[in-house]
Coordinates of C-alpha atoms and ligand atoms in Angstrom, one line a residue:
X25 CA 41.0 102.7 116.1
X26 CA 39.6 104.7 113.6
X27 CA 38.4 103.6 110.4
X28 CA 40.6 104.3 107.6
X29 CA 40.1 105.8 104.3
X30 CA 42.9 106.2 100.9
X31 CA 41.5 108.8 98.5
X32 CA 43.6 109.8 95.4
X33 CA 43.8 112.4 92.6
X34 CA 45.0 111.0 89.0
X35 CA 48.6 112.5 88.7
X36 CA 48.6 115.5 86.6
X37 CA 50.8 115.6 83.2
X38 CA 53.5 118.6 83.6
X39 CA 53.3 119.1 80.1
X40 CA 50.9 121.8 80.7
X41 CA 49.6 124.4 83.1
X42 CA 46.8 123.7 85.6
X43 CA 43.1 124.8 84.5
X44 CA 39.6 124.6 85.9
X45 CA 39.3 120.9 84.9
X46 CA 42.3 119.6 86.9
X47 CA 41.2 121.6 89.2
X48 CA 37.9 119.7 89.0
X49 CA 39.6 116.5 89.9
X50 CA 41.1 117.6 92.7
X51 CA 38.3 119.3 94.4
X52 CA 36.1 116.8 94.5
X53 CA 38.7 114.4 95.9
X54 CA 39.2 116.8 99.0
X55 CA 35.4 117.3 99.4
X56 CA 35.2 113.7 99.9
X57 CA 38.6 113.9 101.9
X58 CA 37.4 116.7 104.4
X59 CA 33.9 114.8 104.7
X60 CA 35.8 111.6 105.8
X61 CA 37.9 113.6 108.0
X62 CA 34.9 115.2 109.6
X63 CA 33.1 111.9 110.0
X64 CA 35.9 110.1 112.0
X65 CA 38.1 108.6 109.7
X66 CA 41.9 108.6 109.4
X67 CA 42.3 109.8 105.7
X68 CA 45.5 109.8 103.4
X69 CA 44.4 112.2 100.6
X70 CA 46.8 111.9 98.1
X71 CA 48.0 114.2 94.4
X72 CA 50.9 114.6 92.2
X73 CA 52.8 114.8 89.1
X74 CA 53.0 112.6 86.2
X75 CA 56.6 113.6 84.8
X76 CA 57.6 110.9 82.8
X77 CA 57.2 110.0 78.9
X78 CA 57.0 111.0 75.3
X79 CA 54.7 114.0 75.9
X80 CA 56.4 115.6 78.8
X81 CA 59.8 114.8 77.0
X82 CA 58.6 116.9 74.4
X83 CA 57.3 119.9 76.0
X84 CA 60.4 120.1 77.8
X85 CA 62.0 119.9 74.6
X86 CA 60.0 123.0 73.4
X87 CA 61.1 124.9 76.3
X88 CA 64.4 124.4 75.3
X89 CA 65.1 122.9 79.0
X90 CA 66.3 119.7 80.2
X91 CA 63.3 117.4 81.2
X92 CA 64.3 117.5 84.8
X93 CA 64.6 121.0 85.4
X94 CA 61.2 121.5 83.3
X95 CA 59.3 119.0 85.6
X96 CA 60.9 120.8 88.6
X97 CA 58.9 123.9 87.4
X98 CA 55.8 122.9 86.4
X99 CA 55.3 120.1 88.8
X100 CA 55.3 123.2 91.5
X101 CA 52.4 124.8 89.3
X102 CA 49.9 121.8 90.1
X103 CA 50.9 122.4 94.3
X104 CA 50.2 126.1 93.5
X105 CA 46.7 125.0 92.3
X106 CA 46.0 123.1 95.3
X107 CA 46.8 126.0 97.4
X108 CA 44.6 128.1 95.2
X109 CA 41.7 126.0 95.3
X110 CA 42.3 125.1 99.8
X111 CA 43.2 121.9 98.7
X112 CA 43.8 119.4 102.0
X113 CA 46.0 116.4 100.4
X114 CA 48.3 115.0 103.1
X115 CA 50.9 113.5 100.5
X116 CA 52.2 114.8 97.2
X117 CA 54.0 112.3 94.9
X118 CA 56.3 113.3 92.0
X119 CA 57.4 110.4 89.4
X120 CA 60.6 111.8 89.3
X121 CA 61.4 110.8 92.7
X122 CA 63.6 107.9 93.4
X123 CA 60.9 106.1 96.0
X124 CA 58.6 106.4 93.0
X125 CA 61.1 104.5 90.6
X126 CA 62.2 101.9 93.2
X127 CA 58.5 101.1 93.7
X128 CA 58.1 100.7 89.8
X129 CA 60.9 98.4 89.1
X130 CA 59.5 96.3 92.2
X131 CA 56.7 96.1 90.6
X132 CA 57.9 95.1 87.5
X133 CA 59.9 92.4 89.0
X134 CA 56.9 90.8 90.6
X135 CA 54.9 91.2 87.2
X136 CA 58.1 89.1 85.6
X137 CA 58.0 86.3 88.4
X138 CA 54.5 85.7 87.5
X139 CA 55.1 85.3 84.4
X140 CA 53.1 87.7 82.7
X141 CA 56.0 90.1 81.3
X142 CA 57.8 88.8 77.7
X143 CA 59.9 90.7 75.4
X144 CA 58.8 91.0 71.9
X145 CA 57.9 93.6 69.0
X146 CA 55.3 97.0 68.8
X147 CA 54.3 97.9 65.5
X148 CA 51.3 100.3 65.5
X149 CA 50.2 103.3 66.3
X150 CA 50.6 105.4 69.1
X151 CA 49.2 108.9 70.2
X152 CA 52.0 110.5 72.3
X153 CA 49.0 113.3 73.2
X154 CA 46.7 110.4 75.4
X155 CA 50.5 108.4 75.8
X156 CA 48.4 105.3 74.5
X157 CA 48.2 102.5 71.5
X158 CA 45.2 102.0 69.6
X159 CA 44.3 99.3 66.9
X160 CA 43.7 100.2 63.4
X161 CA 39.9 100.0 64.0
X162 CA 39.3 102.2 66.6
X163 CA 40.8 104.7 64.6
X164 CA 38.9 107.7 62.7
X165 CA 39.2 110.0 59.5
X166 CA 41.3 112.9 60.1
X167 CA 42.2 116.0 57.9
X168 CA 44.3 115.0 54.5
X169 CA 43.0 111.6 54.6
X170 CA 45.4 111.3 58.0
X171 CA 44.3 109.1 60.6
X172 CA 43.5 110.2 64.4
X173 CA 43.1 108.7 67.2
X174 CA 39.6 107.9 68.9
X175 CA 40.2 111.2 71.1
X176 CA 41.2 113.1 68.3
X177 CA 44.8 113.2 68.9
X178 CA 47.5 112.5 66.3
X179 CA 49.2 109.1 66.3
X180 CA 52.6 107.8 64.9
X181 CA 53.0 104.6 63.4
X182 CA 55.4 102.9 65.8
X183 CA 58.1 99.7 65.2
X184 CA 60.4 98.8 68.1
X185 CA 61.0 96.1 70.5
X186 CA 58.9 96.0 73.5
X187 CA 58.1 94.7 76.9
X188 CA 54.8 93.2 76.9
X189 CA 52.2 92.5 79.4
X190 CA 50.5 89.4 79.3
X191 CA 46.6 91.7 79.5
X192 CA 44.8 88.7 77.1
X193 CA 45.8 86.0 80.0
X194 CA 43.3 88.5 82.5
X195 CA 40.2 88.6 80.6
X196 CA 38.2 86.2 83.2
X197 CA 40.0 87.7 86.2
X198 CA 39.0 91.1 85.7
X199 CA 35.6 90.0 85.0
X200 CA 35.6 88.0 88.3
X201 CA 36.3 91.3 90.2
X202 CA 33.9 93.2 88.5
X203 CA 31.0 90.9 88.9
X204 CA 31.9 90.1 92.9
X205 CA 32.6 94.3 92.6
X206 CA 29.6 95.5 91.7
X207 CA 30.7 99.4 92.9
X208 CA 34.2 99.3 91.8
X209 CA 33.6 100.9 88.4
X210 CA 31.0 103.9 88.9
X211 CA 28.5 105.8 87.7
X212 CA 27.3 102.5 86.5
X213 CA 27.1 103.6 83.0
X214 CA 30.9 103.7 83.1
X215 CA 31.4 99.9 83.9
X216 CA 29.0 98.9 81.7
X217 CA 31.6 100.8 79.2
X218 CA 34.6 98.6 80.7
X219 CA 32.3 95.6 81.1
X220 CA 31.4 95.8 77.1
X221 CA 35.7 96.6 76.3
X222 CA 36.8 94.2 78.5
X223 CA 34.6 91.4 77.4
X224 CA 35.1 92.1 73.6
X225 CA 38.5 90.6 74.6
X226 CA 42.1 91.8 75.7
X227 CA 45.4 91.9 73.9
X228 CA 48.4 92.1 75.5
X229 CA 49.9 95.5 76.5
X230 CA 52.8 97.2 75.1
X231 CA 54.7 98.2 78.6
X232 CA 57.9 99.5 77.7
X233 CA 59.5 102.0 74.9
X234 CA 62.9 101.8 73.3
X235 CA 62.9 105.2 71.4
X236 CA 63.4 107.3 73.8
X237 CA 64.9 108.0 77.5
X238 CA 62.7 109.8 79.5
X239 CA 61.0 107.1 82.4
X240 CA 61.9 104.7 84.4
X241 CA 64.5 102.3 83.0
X242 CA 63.1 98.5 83.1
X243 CA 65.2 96.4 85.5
X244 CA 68.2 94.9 83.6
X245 CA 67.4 96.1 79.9
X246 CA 68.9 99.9 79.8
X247 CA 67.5 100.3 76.2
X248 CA 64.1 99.8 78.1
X249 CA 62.1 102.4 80.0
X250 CA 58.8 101.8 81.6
X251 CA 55.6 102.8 79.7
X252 CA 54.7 105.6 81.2
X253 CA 51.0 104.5 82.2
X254 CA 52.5 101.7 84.1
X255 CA 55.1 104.1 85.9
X256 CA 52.3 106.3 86.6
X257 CA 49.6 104.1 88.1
X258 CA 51.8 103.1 90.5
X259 CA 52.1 106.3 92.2
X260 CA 49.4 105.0 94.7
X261 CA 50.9 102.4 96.0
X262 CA 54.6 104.5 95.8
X263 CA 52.4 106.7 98.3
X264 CA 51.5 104.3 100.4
X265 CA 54.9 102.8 101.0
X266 CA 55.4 100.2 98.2
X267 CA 57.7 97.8 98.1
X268 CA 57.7 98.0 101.4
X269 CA 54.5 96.4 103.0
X270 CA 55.8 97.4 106.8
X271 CA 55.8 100.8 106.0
X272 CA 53.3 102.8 108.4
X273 CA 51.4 104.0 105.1
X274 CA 51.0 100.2 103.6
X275 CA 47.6 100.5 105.9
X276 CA 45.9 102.4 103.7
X277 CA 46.3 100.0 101.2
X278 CA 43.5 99.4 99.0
X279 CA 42.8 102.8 98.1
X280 CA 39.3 103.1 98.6
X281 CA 38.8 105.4 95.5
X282 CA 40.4 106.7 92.6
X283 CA 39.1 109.7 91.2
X284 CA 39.5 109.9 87.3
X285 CA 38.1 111.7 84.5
X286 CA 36.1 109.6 81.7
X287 CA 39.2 110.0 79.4
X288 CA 41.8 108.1 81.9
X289 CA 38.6 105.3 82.8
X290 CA 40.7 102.1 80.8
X291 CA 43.6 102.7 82.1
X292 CA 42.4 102.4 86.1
X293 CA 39.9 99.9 85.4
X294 CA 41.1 97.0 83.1
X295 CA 45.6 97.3 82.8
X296 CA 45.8 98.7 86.8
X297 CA 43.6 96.0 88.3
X298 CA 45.3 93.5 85.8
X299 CA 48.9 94.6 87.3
X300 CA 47.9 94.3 91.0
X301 CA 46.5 91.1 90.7
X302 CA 49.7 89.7 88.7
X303 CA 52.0 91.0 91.5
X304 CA 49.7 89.9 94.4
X305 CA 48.5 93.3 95.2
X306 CA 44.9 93.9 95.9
X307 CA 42.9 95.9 93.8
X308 CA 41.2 100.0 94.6
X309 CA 38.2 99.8 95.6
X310 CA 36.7 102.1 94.0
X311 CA 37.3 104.3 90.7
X312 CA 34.9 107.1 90.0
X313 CA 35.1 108.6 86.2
X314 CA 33.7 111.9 86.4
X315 CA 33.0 114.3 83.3
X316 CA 34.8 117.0 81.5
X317 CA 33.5 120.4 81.1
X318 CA 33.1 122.2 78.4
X319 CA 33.5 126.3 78.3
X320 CA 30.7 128.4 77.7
X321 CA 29.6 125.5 75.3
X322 CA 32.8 125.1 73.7
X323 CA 35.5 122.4 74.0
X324 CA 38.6 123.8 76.4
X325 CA 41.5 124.4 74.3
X326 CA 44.3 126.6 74.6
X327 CA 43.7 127.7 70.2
X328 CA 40.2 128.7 71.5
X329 CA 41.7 130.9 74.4
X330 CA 39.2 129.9 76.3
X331 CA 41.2 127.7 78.9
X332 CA 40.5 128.9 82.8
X333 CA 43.0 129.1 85.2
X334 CA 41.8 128.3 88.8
X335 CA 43.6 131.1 90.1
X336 CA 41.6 133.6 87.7
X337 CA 38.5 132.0 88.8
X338 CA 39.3 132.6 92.3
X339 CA 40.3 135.8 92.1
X340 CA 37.0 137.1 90.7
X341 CA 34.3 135.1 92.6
X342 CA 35.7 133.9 95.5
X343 CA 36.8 130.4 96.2
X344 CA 34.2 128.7 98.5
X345 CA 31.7 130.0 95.8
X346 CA 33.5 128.3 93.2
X347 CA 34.1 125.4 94.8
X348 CA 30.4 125.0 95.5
X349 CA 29.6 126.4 92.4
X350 CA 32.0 123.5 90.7
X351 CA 30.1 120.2 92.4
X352 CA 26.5 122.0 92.7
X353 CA 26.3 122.7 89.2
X354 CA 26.1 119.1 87.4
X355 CA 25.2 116.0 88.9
X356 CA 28.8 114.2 89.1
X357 CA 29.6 111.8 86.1
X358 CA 27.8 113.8 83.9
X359 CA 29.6 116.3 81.3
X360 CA 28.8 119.9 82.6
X361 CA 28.8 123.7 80.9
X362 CA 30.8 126.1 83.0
X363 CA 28.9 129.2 82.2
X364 CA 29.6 132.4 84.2
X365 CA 25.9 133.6 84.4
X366 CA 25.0 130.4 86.2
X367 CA 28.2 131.1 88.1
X368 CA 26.7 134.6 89.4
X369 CA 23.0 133.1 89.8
X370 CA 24.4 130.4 91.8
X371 CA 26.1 132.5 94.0
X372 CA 23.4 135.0 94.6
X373 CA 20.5 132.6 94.9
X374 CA 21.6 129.6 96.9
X375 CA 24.5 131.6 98.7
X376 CA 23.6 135.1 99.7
X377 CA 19.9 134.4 99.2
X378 CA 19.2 131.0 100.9
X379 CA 21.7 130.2 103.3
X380 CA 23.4 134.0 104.0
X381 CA 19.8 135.4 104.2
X382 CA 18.9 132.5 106.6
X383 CA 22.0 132.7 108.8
X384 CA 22.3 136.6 109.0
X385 CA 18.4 136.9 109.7
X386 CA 18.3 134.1 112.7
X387 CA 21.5 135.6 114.4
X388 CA 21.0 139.5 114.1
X389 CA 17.5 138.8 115.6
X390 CA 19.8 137.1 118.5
X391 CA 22.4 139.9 118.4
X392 CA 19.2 142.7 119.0
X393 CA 16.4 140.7 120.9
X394 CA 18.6 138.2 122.7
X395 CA 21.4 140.6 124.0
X396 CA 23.2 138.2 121.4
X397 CA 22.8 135.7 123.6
X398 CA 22.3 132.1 122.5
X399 CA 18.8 131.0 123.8
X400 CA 19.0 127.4 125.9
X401 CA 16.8 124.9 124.0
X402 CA 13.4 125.7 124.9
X403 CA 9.5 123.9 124.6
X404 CA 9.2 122.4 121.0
X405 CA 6.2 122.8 118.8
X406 CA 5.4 120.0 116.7
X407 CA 6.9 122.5 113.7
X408 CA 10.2 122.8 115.5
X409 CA 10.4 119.2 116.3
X410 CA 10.1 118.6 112.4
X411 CA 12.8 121.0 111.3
X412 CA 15.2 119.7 113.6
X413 CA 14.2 116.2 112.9
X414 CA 15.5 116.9 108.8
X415 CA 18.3 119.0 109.8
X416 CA 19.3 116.0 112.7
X417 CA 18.7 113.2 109.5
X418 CA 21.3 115.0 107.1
X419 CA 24.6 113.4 108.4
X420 CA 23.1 109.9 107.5
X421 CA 21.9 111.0 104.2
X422 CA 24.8 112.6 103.0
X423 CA 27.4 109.9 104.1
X424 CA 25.3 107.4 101.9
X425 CA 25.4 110.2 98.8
X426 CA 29.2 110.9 99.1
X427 CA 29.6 107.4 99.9
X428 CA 28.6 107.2 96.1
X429 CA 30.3 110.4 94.9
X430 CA 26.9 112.3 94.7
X431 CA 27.8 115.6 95.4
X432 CA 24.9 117.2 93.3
X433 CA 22.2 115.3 95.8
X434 CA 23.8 115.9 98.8
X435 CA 23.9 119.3 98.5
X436 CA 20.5 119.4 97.1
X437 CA 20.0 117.6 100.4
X438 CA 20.9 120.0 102.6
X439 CA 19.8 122.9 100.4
X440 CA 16.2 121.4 101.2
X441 CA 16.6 122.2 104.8
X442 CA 18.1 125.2 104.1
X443 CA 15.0 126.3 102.3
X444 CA 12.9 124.4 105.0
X445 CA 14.5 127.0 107.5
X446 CA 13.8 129.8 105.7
X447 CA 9.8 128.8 105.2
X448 CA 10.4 128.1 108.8
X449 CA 11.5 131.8 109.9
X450 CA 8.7 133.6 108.0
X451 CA 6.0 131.4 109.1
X452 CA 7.5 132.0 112.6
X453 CA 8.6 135.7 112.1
X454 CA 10.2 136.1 115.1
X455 CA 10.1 139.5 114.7
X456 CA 6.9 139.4 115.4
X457 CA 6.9 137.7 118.5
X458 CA 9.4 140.2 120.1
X459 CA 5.9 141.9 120.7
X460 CA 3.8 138.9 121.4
X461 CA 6.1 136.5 122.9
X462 CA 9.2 136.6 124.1
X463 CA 9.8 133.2 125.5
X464 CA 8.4 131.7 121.8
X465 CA 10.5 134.2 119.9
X466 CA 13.9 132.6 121.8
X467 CA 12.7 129.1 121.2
X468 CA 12.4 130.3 117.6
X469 CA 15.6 131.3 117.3
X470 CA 17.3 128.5 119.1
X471 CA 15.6 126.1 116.2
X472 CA 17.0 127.9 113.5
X473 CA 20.7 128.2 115.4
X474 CA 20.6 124.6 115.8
X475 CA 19.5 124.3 112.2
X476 CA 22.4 126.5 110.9
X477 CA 24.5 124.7 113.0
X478 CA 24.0 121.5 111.3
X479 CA 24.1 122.8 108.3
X480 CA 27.5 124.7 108.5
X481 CA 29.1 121.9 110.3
X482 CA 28.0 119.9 107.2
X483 CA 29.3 122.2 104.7
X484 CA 32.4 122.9 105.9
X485 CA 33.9 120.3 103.6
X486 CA 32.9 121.9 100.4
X487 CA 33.1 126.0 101.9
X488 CA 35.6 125.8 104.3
X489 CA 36.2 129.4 105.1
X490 CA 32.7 130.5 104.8
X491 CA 31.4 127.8 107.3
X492 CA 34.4 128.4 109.6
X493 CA 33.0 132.2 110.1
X494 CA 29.6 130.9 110.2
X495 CA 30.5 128.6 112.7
X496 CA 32.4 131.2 114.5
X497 CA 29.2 133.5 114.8
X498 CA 27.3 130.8 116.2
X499 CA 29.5 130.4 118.8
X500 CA 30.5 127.0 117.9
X501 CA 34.0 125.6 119.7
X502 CA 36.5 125.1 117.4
X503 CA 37.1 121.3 119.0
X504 CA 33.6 120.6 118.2
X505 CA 32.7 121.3 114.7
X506 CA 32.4 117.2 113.6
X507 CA 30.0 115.5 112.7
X508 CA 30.2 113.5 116.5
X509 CA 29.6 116.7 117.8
X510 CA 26.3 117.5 116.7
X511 CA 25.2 114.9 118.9
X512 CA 26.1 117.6 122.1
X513 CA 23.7 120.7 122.0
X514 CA 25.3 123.9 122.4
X515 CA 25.0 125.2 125.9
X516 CA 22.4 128.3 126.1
X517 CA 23.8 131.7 127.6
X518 CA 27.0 131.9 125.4
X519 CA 27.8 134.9 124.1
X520 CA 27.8 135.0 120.2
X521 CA 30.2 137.1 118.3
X522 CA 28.2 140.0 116.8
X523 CA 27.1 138.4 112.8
X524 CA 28.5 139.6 109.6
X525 CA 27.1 138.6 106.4
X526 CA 29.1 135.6 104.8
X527 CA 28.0 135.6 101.3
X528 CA 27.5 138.8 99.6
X529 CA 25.9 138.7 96.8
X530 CA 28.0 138.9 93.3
X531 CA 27.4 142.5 91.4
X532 CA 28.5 142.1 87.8
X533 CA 31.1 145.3 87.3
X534 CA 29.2 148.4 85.7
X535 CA 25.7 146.7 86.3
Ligands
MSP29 N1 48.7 111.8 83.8 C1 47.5 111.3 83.4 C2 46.8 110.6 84.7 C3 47.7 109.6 85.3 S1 46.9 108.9 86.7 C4 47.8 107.6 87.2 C5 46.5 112.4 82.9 N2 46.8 113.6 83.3 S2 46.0 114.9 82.8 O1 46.7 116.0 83.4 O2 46.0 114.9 81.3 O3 44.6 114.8 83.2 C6 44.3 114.7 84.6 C7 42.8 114.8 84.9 O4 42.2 116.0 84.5 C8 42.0 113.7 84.2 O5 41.2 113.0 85.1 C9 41.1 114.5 83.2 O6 39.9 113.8 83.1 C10 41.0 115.8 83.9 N3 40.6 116.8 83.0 C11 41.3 117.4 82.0 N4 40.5 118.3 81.4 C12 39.2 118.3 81.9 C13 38.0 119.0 81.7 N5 37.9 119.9 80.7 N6 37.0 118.8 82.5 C14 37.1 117.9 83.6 N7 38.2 117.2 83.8 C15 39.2 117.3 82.9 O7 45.6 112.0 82.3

């Protein structure tokens, strides 16, 4: 059976309209997603739509249309984007759907059993932007002598009755997990965040609202509906077939990682893990906070006009380059500047130079001096033997870096080779040889189709469509482009597809 593997997006707010960050998220989920798929495993790569609370109610109100028919619009915005961006989720969950709510009042009931659910009061303050409480110290100085949440966003002094969850009561527990978890919160700077929050002690946790209607009413209490955190984590188990623990998708529970911006880090890591536990669920695995990027050097915001839509992005450049472009650029966790020059330099240098140079130089030489013919392995020189050797060690590598969510390494990884091959080719210069040796010139070439082979079957997870034609040209069979595969040699004497050049280099307009 093959191993199995749960990888989820967060759930995107409706309130507003896809943009490069979201897009962020979701990329680097399917990355992982194709890279598990291409390495064996049975993957459930899951996204959606958070639909429910304050903020969405209000945005909906603003549109002057009824929540539900306003979450029916934009909720079909955020599948747009993954289509834009050659996203590969198998599932797509909406909040609004009635699996989703059966599987939070379930929840809720089990969180009741065991005790750790009580009714009681709310009065403070609330930021309906991050849908979240915050105590009167964490907040800071805003304009007027207001006051502003930690984030910035506005907040509301609340007072209503509330459901409460008993979060103070889970203080040791969570620590437990963390300390026999050592990877469950990563990079490691972001549990030492949640180790430090979480050990400064835990109050309980406001989980339900009275003011208003939009969310999942809370089982027997109609003036009650579900705080919308708590409705929306439990999207992934919803997914995976919650309440029902026969369900056929119930095997890929735990997730094995949730992917999260820094922003949303508190809520997956501390209340989530608390929730599970209490109903006898067992915790992700894994959540990975990633960073946010700014614009140019600028914060993205919609007053600025600087927000970028995926499909704008796409449009202009391409989207394997920008999806390369997007997980090359800053080593993951970090906070990253999405500037277009580095964009273009990017593309030109690592994509038309390094790999489109390498690939279109080794297989015209085949297409004119071979008959374009693929040479059968030959004689290796101690050179040869090396080369292959790196390329023939990069599976290994980069299953231990994405098994971390190191995109940046791993493609430095196999950009090393990449640049390897093309020190390789000139020292070599096969064209050369076609004078000198033509028996040494076809051994050449073999290396380097071998080398490219690797190396395309490898980065078909990130550049789908480019390393599909690359694969194409080098007469790879569709039914063997995984990573198992590499272990068979391609048989010499197939006739390769005459090459085209699969990155062209980006010319600014007018330059
Ligand atoms: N609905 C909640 C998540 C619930 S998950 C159970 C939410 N939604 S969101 O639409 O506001 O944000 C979703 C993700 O987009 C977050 O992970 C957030 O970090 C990410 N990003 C939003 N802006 C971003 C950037 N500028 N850069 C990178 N990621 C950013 O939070």
């Amino acid at each position: 059976m093959k191993p199995k593997y749960y990888i989820t997006t967060p759930i995107y707010y409706v309130n507003d309209q896809p943009h490069i960050g979201h897009a962020y998220t979701t990329l680097a989920c399917d990355v992982l997603a194709r890279f598990k798929r291409l390495d064996g495993y049975d993957v459930m790569f899951l996204t959606g739509t958070d639909e429910h609370g304050q903020k969405v109610e209000k945005a909906a109100e603003a549109a002057g249309i009824d929540p539900q028919s306003f979450t029916d619009k934009v909720s079909v915005t955020f599948r747009e984007m993954a289509e834009v961006m050659g996203i590969s989720n198998d599932a797509f969950i909406r909040t609004t759907e009635e699996r989703h709510k059966r599987a939070c009042q379930a929840l809720w009931q089990k969180l009741l059993d065991a005790g750790d659910i009580y009714l009681g009061g709310y009065e403070g303050w609330y930021a309906v932007r991050d849908e979240a409480f915050y105590d009167e110290g964490e907040l800071i100085p805003g304009p007027n002598g207001s006051k502003l949440a930690p984030t910035g966003a506005a907040v509301e002094w609340v007072v209503e009755p509330s459901y409460f969850f008993r979060l103070s009561a889970w203080q040791d527990r969570l620590l437990a997990y963390y300390e026999a978890n050592p990877d469950f919160i990563l990079p490691p700077s972001r549990r030492n965040e949640v180790l430090g929050f979480v050990k400064g002690g835990l109050k309980d946790l406001s989980v339900s609202r009275a003011s208003f209607k939009w969310g999942v009413p809370v089982p027997n209490d109609p003036d009650h509906v579900m705080y919308v955190w708590l409705d929306a984590l439990t999207n992934y188990i919803t997914a995976a077939g919650y309440p029902d623990e026969t369900a056929e998708n119930w095997r890929f529970w735990p997730a094995d990682l949730h992917m999260v911006g820094k922003d949303i880090l508190r809520f997956h890591t501390v209340f989530w893990p608390a929730f599970l536990m209490s109903a006898g669920i067992a915790p992700p695995k894994r959540v990975f906070a990633h960073g946010w990027w700014l614009i140019e050097g600028e914060k993205m915001s919609k007053s600025i006009g600087n927000v970028i839509a995926p499909r704008d992005l796409v449009a202009q450049f391409g989207l394997d380059p920008v999806r390369f472009f997007l997980l090359r650029e800053v080593p993951f966790g970090n906070d990253g500047d999405f500037q277009r020059k580095a964009l273009i330099s990017r593309m030109n240098v690592e994509l038309a130079n390094d790999l489109g140079n390498l690939a279109q130089r080794s297989l015209s030489l085949i297409a004119k001096n071979c008959a374009g013919v693929l040479p059968a392995q030959g004689a290796l020189t101690e050179e040869d033997t090396a080369i292959l050797a790196a390329a023939s060690a990069l599976p290994q590598t980069l299953r231990t870096l994405l098994d971390r969510q190191n995109f940046h390494e791993a493609l430095e990884e196999v950009w090393k080779v990449i640049r390897a091959g093309n020190g390789f080719i000139d020292r070599q210069a096969p064209w050369s040889l076609k004078k000198t040796d033509l028996a040494r010139m076809a051994d050449v070439l073999r290396v380097l189709a071998d080398v490219l082979r690797t190396v395309a079957t490898l980065l078909q997870p990130v550049m789908p469509t480019s390393m599909a034609k690359m694969l194409d040209q080098l007469g790879v069979p569709e039914d063997a482009r995984d990573i198992a595969a590499l272990a068979t040699p391609l048989p010499g004497g197939i006739a390769l597809p005459a090459p085209a050049g699969v990155f062209p280099r980006f010319v600014e307009e007018g330059a």
